[in-house]
Coordinates of N, CA and C in Angstrom, one line a residue:
X1 N 99.2 151.5 139.2 CA 98.1 151.1 138.4 C 98.0 149.6 138.4
X2 N 96.8 149.0 138.6 CA 96.6 147.6 138.7 C 95.8 147.2 137.5
X3 N 96.2 146.0 136.9 CA 95.6 145.5 135.7 C 94.9 144.1 136.1
X4 N 93.7 144.0 135.7 CA 93.0 142.8 136.0 C 92.7 142.0 134.7
X5 N 93.0 140.8 134.6 CA 92.7 140.0 133.5 C 91.4 139.3 133.6
X6 N 90.7 139.1 132.5 CA 89.5 138.4 132.5 C 88.3 139.3 132.1
X7 N 87.2 138.8 132.0 CA 86.0 139.5 131.6 C 85.3 140.2 132.8
X8 N 84.8 141.4 132.6 CA 84.1 142.1 133.7 C 82.7 141.5 133.8
X9 N 82.2 141.9 134.9 CA 80.8 141.4 135.2 C 79.8 142.3 134.4
X10 N 78.5 141.9 134.5 CA 77.5 142.6 133.8 C 77.4 144.0 134.3
X11 N 77.5 144.3 135.6 CA 77.4 145.6 136.1 C 78.6 146.5 135.6
X12 N 79.8 145.9 135.5 CA 81.0 146.6 135.1 C 80.8 147.1 133.6
X13 N 80.3 146.2 132.8 CA 80.1 146.5 131.4 C 79.0 147.6 131.2
X14 N 78.0 147.5 132.0 CA 76.9 148.6 131.9 C 77.4 149.9 132.4
X15 N 78.2 149.9 133.5 CA 78.8 151.2 133.9 C 79.7 151.8 132.9
X16 N 80.6 151.0 132.3 CA 81.5 151.5 131.3 C 80.7 152.1 130.1
X17 N 79.6 151.5 129.7 CA 78.9 152.0 128.6 C 78.2 153.4 129.0
X18 N 77.7 153.4 130.2 CA 77.0 154.7 130.7 C 78.1 155.8 130.7
X19 N 79.3 155.5 131.3 CA 80.3 156.6 131.3 C 80.8 157.0 129.9
X20 N 80.9 156.0 129.0 CA 81.3 156.4 127.7 C 80.3 157.2 127.0
X21 N 79.0 156.9 127.1 CA 77.9 157.7 126.5 C 77.9 159.1 127.1
X22 N 78.1 159.2 128.4 CA 78.1 160.6 129.1 C 79.3 161.4 128.6
X23 N 80.5 160.8 128.5 CA 81.6 161.5 128.0 C 81.4 162.0 126.5
X24 N 80.8 161.1 125.7 CA 80.5 161.5 124.3 C 79.6 162.6 124.2
X25 N 78.5 162.6 125.1 CA 77.5 163.7 125.1 C 78.2 165.0 125.6
X26 N 79.0 164.9 126.6 CA 79.7 166.2 127.1 C 80.6 166.7 126.0
X27 N 81.4 165.9 125.3 CA 82.3 166.4 124.2 C 81.5 167.0 123.1
X28 N 80.3 166.4 122.8 CA 79.5 166.9 121.7 C 78.9 168.3 122.1
X29 N 78.5 168.4 123.3 CA 78.0 169.7 123.8 C 79.1 170.8 123.7
X30 N 80.3 170.4 124.1 CA 81.5 171.3 124.1 C 81.8 171.7 122.7
X31 N 81.8 170.8 121.8 CA 82.2 171.1 120.4 C 81.1 171.9 119.7
X32 N 79.9 171.7 120.1 CA 78.8 172.5 119.5 C 78.9 174.0 119.9
X33 N 79.5 174.3 121.0 CA 79.6 175.7 121.4 C 80.7 176.4 120.6
X34 N 81.8 175.7 120.3 CA 82.9 176.2 119.5 C 82.5 176.2 118.0
X35 N 82.6 177.4 117.3 CA 82.3 177.4 115.8 C 83.2 176.4 115.1
X36 N 82.7 175.9 113.9 CA 83.4 174.8 113.2 C 84.8 175.3 112.7
X37 N 85.0 176.6 112.5 CA 86.3 177.1 112.1 C 86.5 178.4 112.9
X38 N 87.4 178.4 113.9 CA 87.7 179.6 114.6 C 88.9 180.3 114.0
X39 N 88.6 181.2 113.0 CA 89.6 181.9 112.3 C 89.7 183.4 112.7
X40 N 89.2 183.7 113.8 CA 89.2 185.1 114.2 C 90.6 185.7 114.3
X41 N 91.5 184.9 114.8 CA 92.9 185.4 115.0 C 93.8 185.0 113.8
X42 N 93.2 184.4 112.8 CA 94.0 184.0 111.6 C 93.8 185.0 110.5
X43 N 94.9 185.4 109.9 CA 94.8 186.4 108.8 C 94.7 185.7 107.5
X44 N 94.3 184.4 107.5 CA 94.3 183.6 106.2 C 93.4 184.2 105.2
X45 N 92.1 184.4 105.6 CA 91.1 185.0 104.6 C 91.5 186.4 104.2
X46 N 92.1 187.2 105.1 CA 92.5 188.5 104.8 C 93.6 188.5 103.8
X47 N 94.5 187.5 103.9 CA 95.6 187.4 103.0 C 95.1 187.0 101.6
X48 N 94.2 186.0 101.6 CA 93.6 185.6 100.3 C 92.9 186.8 99.6
X49 N 92.2 187.6 100.4 CA 91.5 188.8 99.8 C 92.6 189.8 99.3
X50 N 93.6 190.0 100.0 CA 94.7 190.9 99.6 C 95.3 190.5 98.3
X51 N 95.5 189.2 98.1 CA 96.1 188.7 96.9 C 95.2 189.0 95.7
X52 N 93.8 188.8 95.9 CA 92.9 189.1 94.9 C 92.9 190.6 94.6
X53 N 93.1 191.4 95.6 CA 93.1 192.9 95.4 C 94.4 193.3 94.6
X54 N 95.5 192.6 94.8 CA 96.7 192.9 94.1 C 96.5 192.4 92.6
X55 N 95.8 191.3 92.4 CA 95.6 190.9 91.0 C 94.8 191.9 90.2
X56 N 93.7 192.5 90.9 CA 92.9 193.5 90.3 C 93.7 194.8 90.0
X57 N 94.5 195.1 91.0 CA 95.4 196.3 90.9 C 96.3 196.2 89.7
X58 N 96.9 195.0 89.6 CA 97.8 194.7 88.4 C 97.1 194.8 87.1
X59 N 95.9 194.2 87.0 CA 95.2 194.2 85.7 C 94.7 195.7 85.4
X60 N 94.4 196.4 86.4 CA 94.0 197.8 86.1 C 95.1 198.6 85.6
X61 N 96.3 198.6 86.2 CA 97.4 199.3 85.7 C 97.8 198.9 84.3
X62 N 97.8 197.6 84.0 CA 98.2 197.1 82.7 C 97.3 197.6 81.6
X63 N 96.0 197.5 81.9 CA 95.0 197.9 80.9 C 95.0 199.4 80.6
X64 N 95.1 200.2 81.7 CA 95.1 201.6 81.4 C 96.4 202.0 80.7
X65 N 97.5 201.3 81.0 CA 98.8 201.6 80.5 C 98.9 201.2 79.0
X66 N 98.3 200.1 78.7 CA 98.5 199.5 77.3 C 97.3 199.3 76.5
X67 N 96.1 199.4 77.1 CA 94.9 199.1 76.4 C 94.1 200.4 76.1
X68 N 93.0 200.2 75.3 CA 92.2 201.3 75.0 C 90.7 200.9 75.0
X69 N 90.4 199.8 75.7 CA 89.0 199.3 75.7 C 88.4 199.5 77.1
X70 N 87.5 200.5 77.2 CA 86.9 200.7 78.5 C 85.9 199.6 78.9
X71 N 85.4 198.8 77.9 CA 84.6 197.7 78.3 C 85.3 196.7 79.2
X72 N 86.6 196.5 78.9 CA 87.3 195.6 79.8 C 87.4 196.1 81.2
X73 N 87.6 197.4 81.3 CA 87.6 198.0 82.6 C 86.3 197.8 83.4
X74 N 85.2 197.9 82.6 CA 83.9 197.6 83.2 C 83.8 196.2 83.7
X75 N 84.3 195.2 82.9 CA 84.3 193.8 83.3 C 85.2 193.6 84.5
X76 N 86.4 194.2 84.5 CA 87.3 194.1 85.7 C 86.7 194.7 86.9
X77 N 86.0 195.8 86.8 CA 85.4 196.5 87.9 C 84.3 195.5 88.5
X78 N 83.5 194.9 87.7 CA 82.4 194.0 88.2 C 83.1 192.8 88.9
X79 N 84.1 192.2 88.3 CA 84.8 191.1 88.8 C 85.4 191.4 90.2
X80 N 86.1 192.5 90.2 CA 86.8 192.9 91.4 C 85.8 193.2 92.6
X81 N 84.7 193.9 92.2 CA 83.7 194.3 93.2 C 83.1 193.0 93.8
X82 N 82.7 192.1 93.0 CA 82.0 190.9 93.5 C 83.0 190.0 94.3
X83 N 84.2 189.9 93.9 CA 85.2 189.0 94.6 C 85.6 189.7 95.9
X84 N 85.7 191.1 95.9 CA 86.1 191.8 97.1 C 85.0 191.6 98.2
X85 N 83.7 191.8 97.8 CA 82.6 191.7 98.7 C 82.5 190.3 99.3
X86 N 82.7 189.3 98.4 CA 82.6 187.9 98.9 C 83.7 187.6 99.9
X87 N 84.9 188.0 99.5 CA 86.1 187.7 100.4 C 86.0 188.4 101.7
X88 N 85.5 189.7 101.7 CA 85.5 190.5 102.9 C 84.4 190.0 103.8
X89 N 83.2 189.6 103.3 CA 82.1 189.0 104.1 C 82.6 187.8 104.8
X90 N 83.3 186.9 104.1 CA 83.8 185.6 104.7 C 84.7 185.9 105.8
X91 N 85.7 186.8 105.6 CA 86.7 187.1 106.6 C 86.0 187.8 107.8
X92 N 85.1 188.7 107.6 CA 84.4 189.4 108.6 C 83.5 188.5 109.4
X93 N 82.8 187.5 108.8 CA 82.0 186.6 109.5 C 82.8 185.7 110.4
X94 N 84.0 185.3 109.9 CA 84.9 184.5 110.7 C 85.3 185.2 112.0
X95 N 85.6 186.5 111.9 CA 85.9 187.3 113.1 C 84.7 187.4 114.0
X96 N 83.5 187.7 113.4 CA 82.4 187.8 114.3 C 82.0 186.5 115.0
X97 N 82.2 185.4 114.3 CA 81.9 184.1 115.0 C 82.9 183.9 116.2
X98 N 84.2 184.2 115.9 CA 85.1 184.0 117.0 C 84.9 185.0 118.1
X99 N 84.4 186.2 117.8 CA 84.2 187.2 118.8 C 83.1 186.9 119.8
X100 N 82.3 185.9 119.4 CA 81.2 185.5 120.4 C 81.8 184.8 121.6
X101 N 83.0 184.3 121.5 CA 83.7 183.7 122.6 C 84.8 184.6 123.2
X102 N 84.6 185.9 123.1 CA 85.6 186.8 123.6 C 85.8 186.8 125.1
X103 N 84.8 186.3 125.8 CA 85.0 186.2 127.3 C 85.9 185.1 127.7
X104 N 86.2 184.1 126.8 CA 87.1 183.1 127.1 C 88.5 183.6 126.7
X105 N 89.5 183.6 127.6 CA 90.8 184.1 127.3 C 91.5 183.4 126.2
X106 N 91.3 182.0 126.2 CA 92.0 181.2 125.2 C 91.5 181.5 123.7
X107 N 90.2 181.7 123.6 CA 89.5 181.9 122.3 C 89.2 183.3 122.0
X108 N 89.7 184.3 122.8 CA 89.5 185.7 122.5 C 90.2 186.1 121.2
X109 N 89.5 186.7 120.2 CA 90.2 187.1 119.0 C 91.1 188.3 119.2
X110 N 92.1 188.5 118.4 CA 93.0 189.6 118.5 C 92.2 190.9 118.0
X111 N 92.1 191.9 118.8 CA 91.3 193.1 118.3 C 92.0 193.8 117.1
X112 N 93.3 193.5 116.9 CA 93.9 194.1 115.8 C 93.5 193.5 114.4
X113 N 92.8 192.3 114.5 CA 92.3 191.7 113.3 C 91.2 192.6 112.7
X114 N 90.4 193.2 113.6 CA 89.3 194.1 113.1 C 89.9 195.3 112.3
X115 N 91.0 195.8 112.9 CA 91.7 196.9 112.2 C 92.3 196.5 110.9
X116 N 92.8 195.2 110.8 CA 93.3 194.7 109.6 C 92.2 194.5 108.5
X117 N 91.0 194.1 109.0 CA 89.9 194.0 108.0 C 89.5 195.3 107.5
X118 N 89.5 196.3 108.4 CA 89.2 197.7 107.9 C 90.2 198.2 106.9
X119 N 91.5 197.8 107.1 CA 92.5 198.2 106.1 C 92.3 197.5 104.8
X120 N 91.9 196.2 104.8 CA 91.6 195.5 103.6 C 90.4 196.2 102.8
X121 N 89.4 196.6 103.6 CA 88.3 197.3 103.0 C 88.7 198.6 102.3
X122 N 89.6 199.3 102.9 CA 90.2 200.6 102.3 C 90.9 200.3 101.0
X123 N 91.7 199.2 101.0 CA 92.4 198.8 99.8 C 91.5 198.5 98.7
X124 N 90.4 197.7 99.0 CA 89.5 197.3 98.0 C 88.7 198.5 97.4
X125 N 88.2 199.4 98.3 CA 87.5 200.6 97.8 C 88.4 201.5 97.0
X126 N 89.7 201.6 97.3 CA 90.7 202.4 96.6 C 90.9 201.8 95.2
X127 N 91.0 200.5 95.1 CA 91.2 199.9 93.8 C 90.0 200.0 92.9
X128 N 88.8 199.9 93.5 CA 87.6 200.1 92.7 C 87.5 201.6 92.2
X129 N 87.9 202.5 93.0 CA 87.9 203.9 92.6 C 89.0 204.1 91.5
X130 N 90.1 203.4 91.6 CA 91.1 203.5 90.6 C 90.6 202.9 89.2
X131 N 89.8 201.9 89.3 CA 89.3 201.3 88.1 C 88.3 202.3 87.4
X132 N 87.5 203.0 88.2 CA 86.6 204.0 87.7 C 87.4 205.2 87.1
X133 N 88.4 205.6 87.8 CA 89.3 206.7 87.3 C 90.0 206.2 86.0
X134 N 90.4 204.9 85.9 CA 91.0 204.4 84.7 C 90.1 204.4 83.5
X135 N 88.8 204.1 83.8 CA 87.8 204.1 82.7 C 87.6 205.6 82.2
X136 N 87.6 206.5 83.1 CA 87.5 207.9 82.6 C 88.7 208.3 81.8
X137 N 89.9 207.9 82.3 CA 91.2 208.3 81.6 C 91.2 207.6 80.2
X138 N 90.8 206.4 80.1 CA 90.8 205.7 78.8 C 89.9 206.3 77.8
X139 N 88.7 206.7 78.3 CA 87.7 207.4 77.4 C 88.2 208.8 77.0
X140 N 88.8 209.5 77.9 CA 89.3 210.8 77.7 C 90.5 210.9 76.8
X141 N 91.4 209.9 77.0 CA 92.7 209.9 76.3 C 92.7 208.5 75.5
X142 N 92.0 208.4 74.4 CA 91.9 207.1 73.7 C 93.2 206.7 73.1
X143 N 94.2 207.6 72.9 CA 95.4 207.2 72.3 C 96.4 206.7 73.4
X144 N 96.9 205.5 73.2 CA 97.7 204.9 74.2 C 99.1 205.6 74.3
X145 N 99.6 206.1 73.2 CA 100.9 206.7 73.2 C 101.0 208.0 73.9
X146 N 99.9 208.7 73.9 CA 99.9 210.1 74.5 C 99.2 210.1 75.9
X147 N 98.7 208.9 76.3 CA 98.0 208.9 77.6 C 98.9 209.1 78.8
X148 N 100.2 208.7 78.7 CA 101.1 208.9 79.8 C 102.4 209.4 79.2
X149 N 103.1 210.2 80.0 CA 104.4 210.6 79.6 C 105.4 209.5 80.0
X150 N 106.7 209.7 79.6 CA 107.7 208.6 79.8 C 107.9 208.4 81.3
X151 N 107.9 209.5 82.1 CA 108.2 209.3 83.5 C 107.1 208.5 84.2
X152 N 105.9 208.9 84.0 CA 104.8 208.2 84.6 C 104.7 206.7 84.1
X153 N 105.0 206.5 82.9 CA 105.0 205.2 82.3 C 106.0 204.3 83.0
X154 N 107.2 204.8 83.3 CA 108.3 204.1 84.0 C 107.9 203.8 85.4
X155 N 107.2 204.8 86.1 CA 106.8 204.6 87.5 C 105.8 203.4 87.5
X156 N 104.8 203.4 86.6 CA 103.8 202.3 86.7 C 104.4 201.0 86.4
X157 N 105.4 200.9 85.4 CA 106.1 199.7 85.2 C 106.9 199.2 86.4
X158 N 107.5 200.1 87.1 CA 108.2 199.7 88.3 C 107.2 199.2 89.4
X159 N 106.1 199.8 89.5 CA 105.1 199.3 90.4 C 104.6 197.9 90.1
X160 N 104.4 197.7 88.8 CA 104.0 196.3 88.4 C 105.1 195.3 88.7
X161 N 106.3 195.7 88.5 CA 107.4 194.7 88.9 C 107.5 194.5 90.4
X162 N 107.2 195.5 91.2 CA 107.4 195.4 92.6 C 106.2 194.6 93.3
X163 N 105.1 194.4 92.5 CA 104.0 193.6 93.1 C 104.4 192.2 93.3
X164 N 104.4 191.7 94.5 CA 104.7 190.3 94.8 C 103.4 189.5 94.9
X165 N 102.9 189.0 93.8 CA 101.6 188.3 93.7 C 101.9 186.8 93.7
X166 N 101.1 186.1 94.6 CA 101.3 184.7 94.7 C 100.8 184.0 93.4
X167 N 101.6 183.1 92.9 CA 101.3 182.5 91.6 C 100.1 181.6 91.7
X168 N 99.2 181.8 90.8 CA 97.9 181.0 90.7 C 97.9 180.2 89.4
X169 N 98.6 179.1 89.4 CA 98.8 178.4 88.1 C 97.5 177.9 87.6
X170 N 96.6 177.4 88.4 CA 95.3 176.9 87.9 C 94.2 177.9 88.0
X171 N 94.5 179.1 88.3 CA 93.4 180.2 88.3 C 92.3 179.8 89.1
X172 N 92.6 179.4 90.4 CA 91.5 179.0 91.3 C 91.2 180.1 92.3
X173 N 91.8 181.3 92.2 CA 91.5 182.3 93.2 C 90.1 182.8 93.0
X174 N 89.6 183.5 94.0 CA 88.2 184.0 94.0 C 88.1 185.1 92.9
X175 N 89.1 185.9 92.7 CA 89.1 186.9 91.7 C 89.0 186.3 90.3
X176 N 89.9 185.3 90.0 CA 89.9 184.6 88.7 C 88.5 183.9 88.4
X177 N 88.0 183.3 89.5 CA 86.7 182.6 89.3 C 85.6 183.6 88.9
X178 N 85.5 184.8 89.6 CA 84.5 185.8 89.3 C 84.8 186.4 88.0
X179 N 86.1 186.5 87.6 CA 86.4 187.0 86.3 C 85.9 186.1 85.2
X180 N 86.1 184.8 85.3 CA 85.6 183.8 84.3 C 84.1 183.8 84.3
X181 N 83.4 183.9 85.4 CA 82.0 183.9 85.4 C 81.4 185.1 84.7
X182 N 82.1 186.2 84.7 CA 81.6 187.4 84.1 C 81.9 187.6 82.6
X183 N 82.7 186.7 82.1 CA 83.1 186.8 80.7 C 81.9 186.5 79.8
X184 N 81.7 187.2 78.8 CA 80.6 187.1 77.9 C 79.3 187.7 78.4
X185 N 79.3 188.2 79.6 CA 78.1 188.9 80.1 C 78.1 190.4 79.8
X186 N 77.0 191.0 79.7 CA 76.9 192.4 79.4 C 77.0 193.2 80.8
X187 N 78.1 193.8 81.0 CA 78.3 194.6 82.3 C 77.8 196.0 82.1
X188 N 77.2 196.5 83.2 CA 76.7 197.8 83.2 C 77.9 198.8 83.1
X189 N 77.7 199.7 82.2 CA 78.8 200.7 82.0 C 79.0 201.6 83.3
X190 N 80.2 201.8 83.6 CA 80.5 202.6 84.8 C 80.0 204.0 84.6
X191 N 79.4 204.6 85.6 CA 78.8 205.9 85.5 C 79.9 207.0 85.4
X192 N 80.6 207.1 84.3 CA 81.7 208.1 84.1 C 81.5 208.7 82.7
X193 N 81.9 209.9 82.6 CA 81.9 210.6 81.3 C 83.0 211.7 81.3
X194 N 83.3 212.2 80.2 CA 84.5 213.0 80.1 C 84.4 214.3 80.9
X195 N 83.3 214.7 81.2 CA 83.1 216.0 81.9 C 83.7 215.8 83.4
X196 N 83.9 214.5 83.8 CA 84.4 214.3 85.1 C 85.8 214.8 85.2
X197 N 86.5 214.9 84.1 CA 87.9 215.4 84.1 C 87.8 216.9 83.7
X198 N 88.6 217.7 84.3 CA 88.6 219.1 84.0 C 89.3 219.3 82.7
X199 N 89.0 220.4 82.0 CA 89.7 220.7 80.8 C 91.2 220.9 81.1
X200 N 92.0 220.7 80.0 CA 93.4 220.8 80.2 C 93.9 222.1 80.8
X201 N 93.1 223.2 80.4 CA 93.5 224.5 80.9 C 93.1 224.7 82.4
X202 N 92.2 223.9 82.9 CA 91.7 224.0 84.3 C 92.4 223.0 85.2
X203 N 93.2 222.1 84.7 CA 93.8 221.1 85.6 C 95.0 221.6 86.3
X204 N 95.1 221.4 87.5 CA 96.3 221.7 88.3 C 97.3 220.7 88.1
X205 N 96.9 219.4 88.1 CA 97.8 218.3 87.8 C 97.2 217.5 86.7
X206 N 98.0 217.0 85.7 CA 97.4 216.2 84.6 C 96.8 215.0 85.1
X207 N 95.8 214.5 84.4 CA 95.0 213.3 84.8 C 95.9 212.1 84.9
X208 N 96.8 211.9 83.9 CA 97.7 210.7 84.0 C 98.6 210.8 85.2
X209 N 99.0 212.0 85.6 CA 99.9 212.1 86.8 C 99.1 211.8 88.1
X210 N 97.8 212.2 88.1 CA 97.0 211.9 89.2 C 96.8 210.3 89.3
X211 N 96.5 209.7 88.2 CA 96.4 208.2 88.2 C 97.7 207.6 88.7
X212 N 98.8 208.1 88.3 CA 100.1 207.5 88.7 C 100.3 207.6 90.2
X213 N 99.9 208.8 90.7 CA 100.1 209.1 92.2 C 99.1 208.2 93.0
X214 N 97.9 207.9 92.5 CA 97.0 207.0 93.1 C 97.6 205.6 93.2
X215 N 98.2 205.2 92.1 CA 98.8 203.9 92.0 C 100.0 203.7 93.0
X216 N 100.7 204.8 93.2 CA 101.8 204.8 94.1 C 101.3 204.6 95.6
X217 N 100.2 205.4 95.9 CA 99.6 205.3 97.2 C 99.1 204.0 97.5
X218 N 98.4 203.4 96.5 CA 97.8 202.0 96.8 C 98.9 201.0 96.9
X219 N 99.9 201.1 96.1 CA 101.0 200.2 96.2 C 101.7 200.2 97.6
X220 N 102.0 201.4 98.1 CA 102.6 201.5 99.4 C 101.6 201.0 100.5
X221 N 100.4 201.3 100.4 CA 99.4 200.9 101.4 C 99.3 199.3 101.4
X222 N 99.4 198.7 100.2 CA 99.3 197.3 100.1 C 100.6 196.6 100.8
X223 N 101.7 197.2 100.5 CA 103.0 196.7 101.1 C 103.0 196.8 102.6
X224 N 102.5 197.9 103.1 CA 102.5 198.1 104.6 C 101.5 197.1 105.2
X225 N 100.4 196.9 104.5 CA 99.3 196.0 105.1 C 99.8 194.6 105.1
X226 N 100.6 194.2 104.0 CA 101.2 192.9 104.0 C 102.1 192.6 105.2
X227 N 102.9 193.6 105.6 CA 103.8 193.5 106.7 C 103.0 193.3 108.0
X228 N 101.9 194.0 108.1 CA 101.1 193.9 109.3 C 100.4 192.6 109.5
X229 N 100.1 191.9 108.3 CA 99.4 190.6 108.4 C 100.3 189.5 108.7
X230 N 101.6 189.7 108.4 CA 102.6 188.6 108.7 C 102.9 188.4 110.1

């Protein structure tokens, strides 16, 4: 490489400016093709959404286990539904944006991410169904002491302890923000009534046992999905 000292001529300066402008235009065209955030292969949004789902799952079990106010369940259902939809749409949009460049080997998204998003949707719908079932159980069994037997109560306590939820000191998660926004508002009552539960003589499995089994299923599904996202 040779180095020349001194000022370039007028033609040299003009040529340098033209080349610099052309390189800038080419880089701008290239960057305009790539989405501003290529997160198709990143489980970041899915993990955030899963954490919100675990928070809603925890609140549901605590309220059904210890509380007797179905209005709170209506509020939790509305908060969980809005936060789940917002989080899923953002994660799904990121994947669809990245999928537009699937013909490029470097930017091709992992197809397993779509399966992961489907699993997150299953977890969310299962928790919303659990909230609805919890509202039925609270209205059908208003007494907290007789709502669960000792065995089911211990199982739910163990599930609560096993939930590894990321600490949100400042309550900045999407679920907490939707929860705060919904406070003080009149939420539509969940379309549930006591007739949804069979009479005690017609039940094959008690309602509280069914609720406990659903909690066990959701807890295992969440743990397996966490492993797949890591």
